Coordinates of C-alpha atoms and ligand atoms in Angstrom, one line a residue:
X286 CA -0.3 -14.2 24.8
X287 CA 2.4 -11.3 26.2
X288 CA 0.8 -8.1 25.9
X289 CA 4.5 -6.3 26.3
X290 CA 5.3 -7.8 22.8
X291 CA 2.4 -8.3 21.0
X292 CA 0.3 -5.0 22.4
X293 CA -2.4 -5.5 19.8
X294 CA -4.6 -7.8 18.1
X295 CA -6.4 -8.0 14.8
X296 CA -10.3 -8.6 14.8
X297 CA -11.4 -9.1 11.6
X298 CA -8.3 -10.4 9.0
X299 CA -11.3 -13.2 7.9
X300 CA -11.8 -14.2 4.6
X301 CA -14.0 -11.9 2.5
X302 CA -13.3 -8.9 5.2
X303 CA -15.5 -5.8 3.5
X304 CA -13.3 -3.1 4.2
X305 CA -10.7 -1.5 6.5
X306 CA -12.4 -1.1 9.6
X307 CA -12.1 2.8 11.8
X308 CA -9.4 0.6 14.2
X309 CA -6.3 1.9 11.9
X310 CA -7.5 5.5 12.2
X311 CA -5.0 6.0 14.8
X312 CA -2.4 4.1 17.6
X313 CA -3.5 2.8 20.7
X314 CA -2.3 4.6 24.0
X315 CA -0.6 1.5 25.0
X316 CA 1.2 0.7 21.2
X317 CA 4.8 1.9 22.1
X318 CA 6.2 4.8 20.3
X319 CA 7.8 3.8 17.0
X320 CA 7.3 0.0 17.4
X321 CA 5.7 -1.5 14.9
X322 CA 1.9 -1.4 14.3
X323 CA -0.7 -4.3 15.0
X324 CA -4.5 -4.9 14.5
X325 CA -6.7 -3.9 17.7
X326 CA -9.5 -5.7 19.0
X327 CA -11.3 -2.7 20.8
X328 CA -12.1 0.3 19.0
X329 CA -14.4 -1.2 15.8
X330 CA -15.5 2.0 14.6
X331 CA -18.1 2.9 11.8
X332 CA -15.8 5.1 9.6
X333 CA -13.4 4.1 7.1
X334 CA -9.4 4.1 7.7
X335 CA -7.8 6.5 5.7
X336 CA -5.2 5.1 3.4
X337 CA -1.9 5.5 1.4
X338 CA -0.5 3.3 -1.0
X339 CA 3.3 3.7 -1.1
X340 CA 4.8 2.1 -4.5
X341 CA 8.2 2.5 -6.3
X342 CA 6.9 3.3 -9.6
X343 CA 3.0 5.0 -10.4
X344 CA 2.2 1.8 -12.3
X345 CA 2.8 -0.7 -8.9
X346 CA 0.6 1.8 -6.8
X347 CA -2.6 2.1 -9.4
X348 CA -2.2 -1.0 -10.3
X349 CA -1.2 -3.6 -7.3
X350 CA -3.0 -1.0 -4.9
X351 CA -5.1 1.3 -6.2
X352 CA -8.4 -1.6 -5.7
X353 CA -7.8 -1.3 -1.9
X354 CA -7.5 2.5 -2.2
X355 CA -10.4 3.1 -4.4
X356 CA -12.3 1.2 -1.7
X357 CA -11.7 2.9 1.1
X358 CA -12.4 6.0 -0.8
X359 CA -15.9 4.6 -1.9
X360 CA -16.3 4.6 1.8
X361 CA -15.8 7.8 2.5
X362 CA -12.2 7.5 3.9
X363 CA -9.1 9.7 2.4
X364 CA -7.2 8.1 -0.1
X365 CA -3.5 9.1 -1.4
X366 CA -0.8 7.4 -3.7
X367 CA 2.8 8.0 -3.3
X368 CA 4.8 6.9 -5.9
X369 CA 9.2 7.0 -5.0
X370 CA 9.6 7.4 -8.4
X371 CA 7.9 8.3 -11.7
X372 CA 8.5 5.1 -13.6
X373 CA 10.5 7.2 -16.3
X374 CA 12.8 4.4 -17.1
X375 CA 9.8 2.0 -18.0
X376 CA 9.3 2.9 -21.4
X377 CA 11.3 1.5 -25.2
X378 CA 9.8 3.5 -26.9
X379 CA 9.5 6.6 -25.1
X380 CA 12.8 8.6 -23.7
X381 CA 12.8 9.1 -19.6
X382 CA 12.6 13.1 -19.8
X383 CA 9.2 12.8 -21.4
X384 CA 8.0 10.1 -20.4
X385 CA 8.3 10.8 -17.0
X386 CA 6.1 13.6 -17.0
X387 CA 3.7 12.1 -19.1
X388 CA 3.9 9.1 -15.9
X389 CA 3.3 11.7 -13.4
X390 CA 0.6 12.9 -15.6
X391 CA -1.3 9.7 -15.6
X392 CA -1.4 9.0 -12.4
X393 CA -2.6 12.7 -11.4
X394 CA -5.5 12.4 -13.6
X395 CA -5.5 8.3 -12.1
X396 CA -5.8 9.4 -8.5
X397 CA -8.5 11.9 -9.4
X398 CA -10.2 9.4 -11.1
X399 CA -10.4 7.7 -8.2
X400 CA -11.2 10.6 -6.1
X401 CA -7.7 10.1 -4.3
X402 CA -4.9 12.2 -4.6
X403 CA -0.9 11.6 -6.0
X404 CA 2.5 12.5 -4.3
X405 CA 5.8 11.4 -6.3
X406 CA 9.0 11.9 -4.5
X407 CA 10.9 11.2 -8.0
X408 CA 13.7 9.2 -7.2
X409 CA 15.8 8.1 -10.2
X410 CA 14.2 5.0 -11.5
X411 CA 15.9 2.0 -10.7
X412 CA 18.1 4.1 -8.5
X413 CA 16.0 4.6 -5.4
X414 CA 17.9 4.7 -2.8
X415 CA 17.7 3.3 1.0
X416 CA 18.7 6.5 2.0
X417 CA 17.8 8.3 5.2
X418 CA 16.6 11.0 3.7
X419 CA 14.4 9.1 1.7
X420 CA 12.8 7.3 4.9
X421 CA 12.7 10.7 6.4
X422 CA 10.7 12.2 3.5
X423 CA 8.2 9.0 3.7
X424 CA 7.9 9.9 7.3
X425 CA 7.3 13.6 6.8
X426 CA 4.4 12.5 4.2
X427 CA 2.9 9.7 6.9
X428 CA 2.9 12.5 9.3
X429 CA 1.3 15.2 6.9
X430 CA -1.6 12.5 5.9
X431 CA -2.1 10.7 8.9
X432 CA -3.5 7.6 7.3
X433 CA -4.7 4.8 9.2
X434 CA -3.7 2.0 7.0
X435 CA -0.5 1.8 4.7
X436 CA -0.1 -0.5 1.8
X437 CA 3.4 -1.2 0.1
X438 CA 5.4 -3.5 -1.5
X439 CA 6.0 -6.8 0.0
X440 CA 10.0 -7.1 0.3
X441 CA 9.9 -10.9 -1.6
X442 CA 10.7 -9.2 -4.8
X443 CA 13.1 -9.0 -8.2
X444 CA 12.7 -5.6 -8.3
X445 CA 15.2 -3.3 -6.7
X446 CA 13.1 -0.9 -6.5
X447 CA 10.7 -2.3 -4.4
X448 CA 12.4 -3.9 -2.2
X449 CA 13.8 -0.6 -1.7
X450 CA 10.2 0.6 -1.1
X451 CA 9.5 -1.8 1.2
X452 CA 13.0 -0.8 3.1
X453 CA 12.1 2.7 3.1
X454 CA 8.4 2.7 4.1
X455 CA 9.6 -0.1 7.3
X456 CA 11.9 2.6 8.6
X457 CA 9.7 5.2 8.0
X458 CA 6.6 3.8 10.0
X459 CA 9.3 3.2 12.7
X460 CA 10.2 7.3 12.8
X461 CA 7.1 8.2 11.9
X462 CA 5.2 6.7 15.1
X463 CA 8.5 8.0 17.0
X464 CA 7.4 11.2 19.6
X465 CA 10.7 12.5 20.8
X466 CA 11.3 12.4 17.0
X467 CA 11.3 15.8 16.4
X468 CA 9.8 17.0 12.4
X469 CA 7.6 19.1 11.6
X470 CA 4.8 17.6 12.4
X471 CA 3.7 15.6 14.6
X472 CA 4.5 11.9 15.4
X473 CA 1.6 9.3 14.0
X474 CA 1.5 5.8 14.5
X475 CA -0.2 3.6 11.0
X476 CA -2.8 1.6 13.0
X477 CA -2.2 -1.0 10.2
X478 CA 0.3 -2.3 6.9
X479 CA -0.4 -4.3 4.4
X480 CA 1.2 -5.9 1.7
X481 CA 0.1 -5.9 -1.7
X482 CA 0.1 -8.4 -4.2
X483 CA 2.3 -7.5 -6.8
X484 CA 3.6 -10.1 -9.7
X485 CA 7.0 -8.8 -9.3
X486 CA 6.9 -9.4 -5.8
X487 CA 5.8 -13.0 -5.2
X488 CA 8.7 -14.7 -3.2
X489 CA 6.9 -16.0 -0.2
X490 CA 3.6 -13.7 -0.5
X491 CA 1.3 -15.6 1.7
X492 CA -2.1 -13.4 1.6
X493 CA -4.3 -13.5 4.8
X494 CA -6.8 -10.9 4.1
X495 CA -9.2 -10.7 1.4
X496 CA -11.0 -7.7 0.7
X497 CA -14.4 -7.4 -1.9
X498 CA -13.6 -4.6 -4.2
X499 CA -16.5 -5.7 -6.7
X500 CA -17.9 -2.3 -6.7
X501 CA -15.0 -0.2 -7.6
X502 CA -13.8 -2.8 -9.7
X503 CA -15.1 -1.1 -13.1
X504 CA -14.2 2.5 -11.7
X505 CA -10.3 1.0 -10.7
X506 CA -10.1 -0.2 -14.2
X507 CA -10.9 2.9 -16.5
X508 CA -8.2 4.7 -13.9
X509 CA -5.4 1.8 -14.5
X510 CA -6.7 2.4 -18.7
X511 CA -5.4 6.2 -18.3
X512 CA -1.8 4.3 -18.6
X513 CA -0.3 3.2 -21.5
X514 CA 1.8 0.7 -20.0
X515 CA -1.9 -1.0 -18.8
X516 CA -2.2 -2.4 -22.4
X517 CA 0.9 -4.5 -22.4
X518 CA 2.5 -1.7 -24.6
X519 CA 5.9 -2.1 -22.3
X520 CA 6.0 -5.6 -22.1
X521 CA 3.8 -7.0 -19.6
X522 CA -0.1 -7.2 -19.8
X523 CA -1.4 -5.4 -16.7
X524 CA -4.7 -5.2 -17.4
X525 CA -5.2 -8.9 -18.5
X526 CA -3.0 -10.3 -15.3
X527 CA -4.5 -7.4 -12.0
X528 CA -7.9 -8.3 -13.8
X529 CA -7.7 -11.8 -13.9
X530 CA -6.1 -11.7 -10.4
X531 CA -9.1 -9.8 -8.8
X532 CA -11.4 -12.9 -10.3
X533 CA -9.2 -15.5 -8.8
X534 CA -9.1 -13.7 -5.3
X535 CA -12.8 -13.5 -5.5
X536 CA -13.3 -17.0 -6.1
X537 CA -11.3 -17.7 -3.5
X538 CA -13.3 -15.6 -1.4
X539 CA -16.6 -15.9 -2.3
X540 CA -17.4 -13.0 -4.2
X541 CA -17.1 -11.5 -7.2
X542 CA -13.6 -9.5 -7.6
X543 CA -11.2 -9.1 -4.4
X544 CA -7.5 -8.0 -3.9
X545 CA -5.3 -10.3 -1.8
X546 CA -3.3 -8.6 0.9
X547 CA -0.7 -9.9 3.5
X548 CA -0.3 -8.8 6.9
X549 CA 3.2 -8.2 8.5
X550 CA 3.3 -11.2 11.7
X551 CA 2.5 -9.1 13.9
X552 CA -0.8 -8.1 12.6
X553 CA -1.9 -11.7 12.1
X554 CA -2.6 -12.8 15.4
X555 CA -6.2 -12.3 16.9
X556 CA -7.6 -12.7 20.3
X557 CA -10.2 -15.3 21.1
X558 CA -12.6 -15.9 24.0
X559 CA -13.8 -19.7 22.1
X560 CA -12.8 -21.6 18.5
Ligands
LIG794 ZN1 7.6 -1.0 -9.9

């Protein structure tokens, strides 16, 4: 194992992991500035890691990433939902000018119901730009909230906004952790990244972490129900899909309800003393 390239190793990526540990609260001293994060084998403290969900649209933030955020908040951590767009073009019945504010309102109410907060960058739905401006905007939010964990879209998506979000967040993480990059806030290395289990991002999605979210499942369902689209009004039955998915992932990981998450390759390596 090459320390110069691996730097840190993940300890608890096993099935049924109950919660994300505080090892993700900040960067380790030996992590190179601006490099992608990885796990940690040494500092497993008792504090839960704060978490930010970066999504293309509010629905993705709450339906696909909300359970992971809700669980960390339940454990006492800070949780933030960031939507790059309001998803204002998602309704066939309501005009974008009206639907956008409704989406914002629903996201704020849902975040409140989960004990988290909601942020928006409000790029045009369907036109989220993979621009330096967007990357620096996300970088600044990472530096402001200083999360231990980020949950975001996997790149294997057929939705251009989701793929854009993946690319924006990936580069924003690099910018956020680079001390020599002068912004308003000081640099911040995010401890771990996880990609969410999203029906639109299923291409080559291979989960390796199963999080037991049984204790927040009902609260999460109630929060999601604030969005009219949760019940299938826009053509996809989100409630049935994500509710059933939590059951399925729970079956696979030995608990009632779970969410499955995917780690980037550098987080998957584990250092063990024996097999
Ligand atoms: Zn979306």
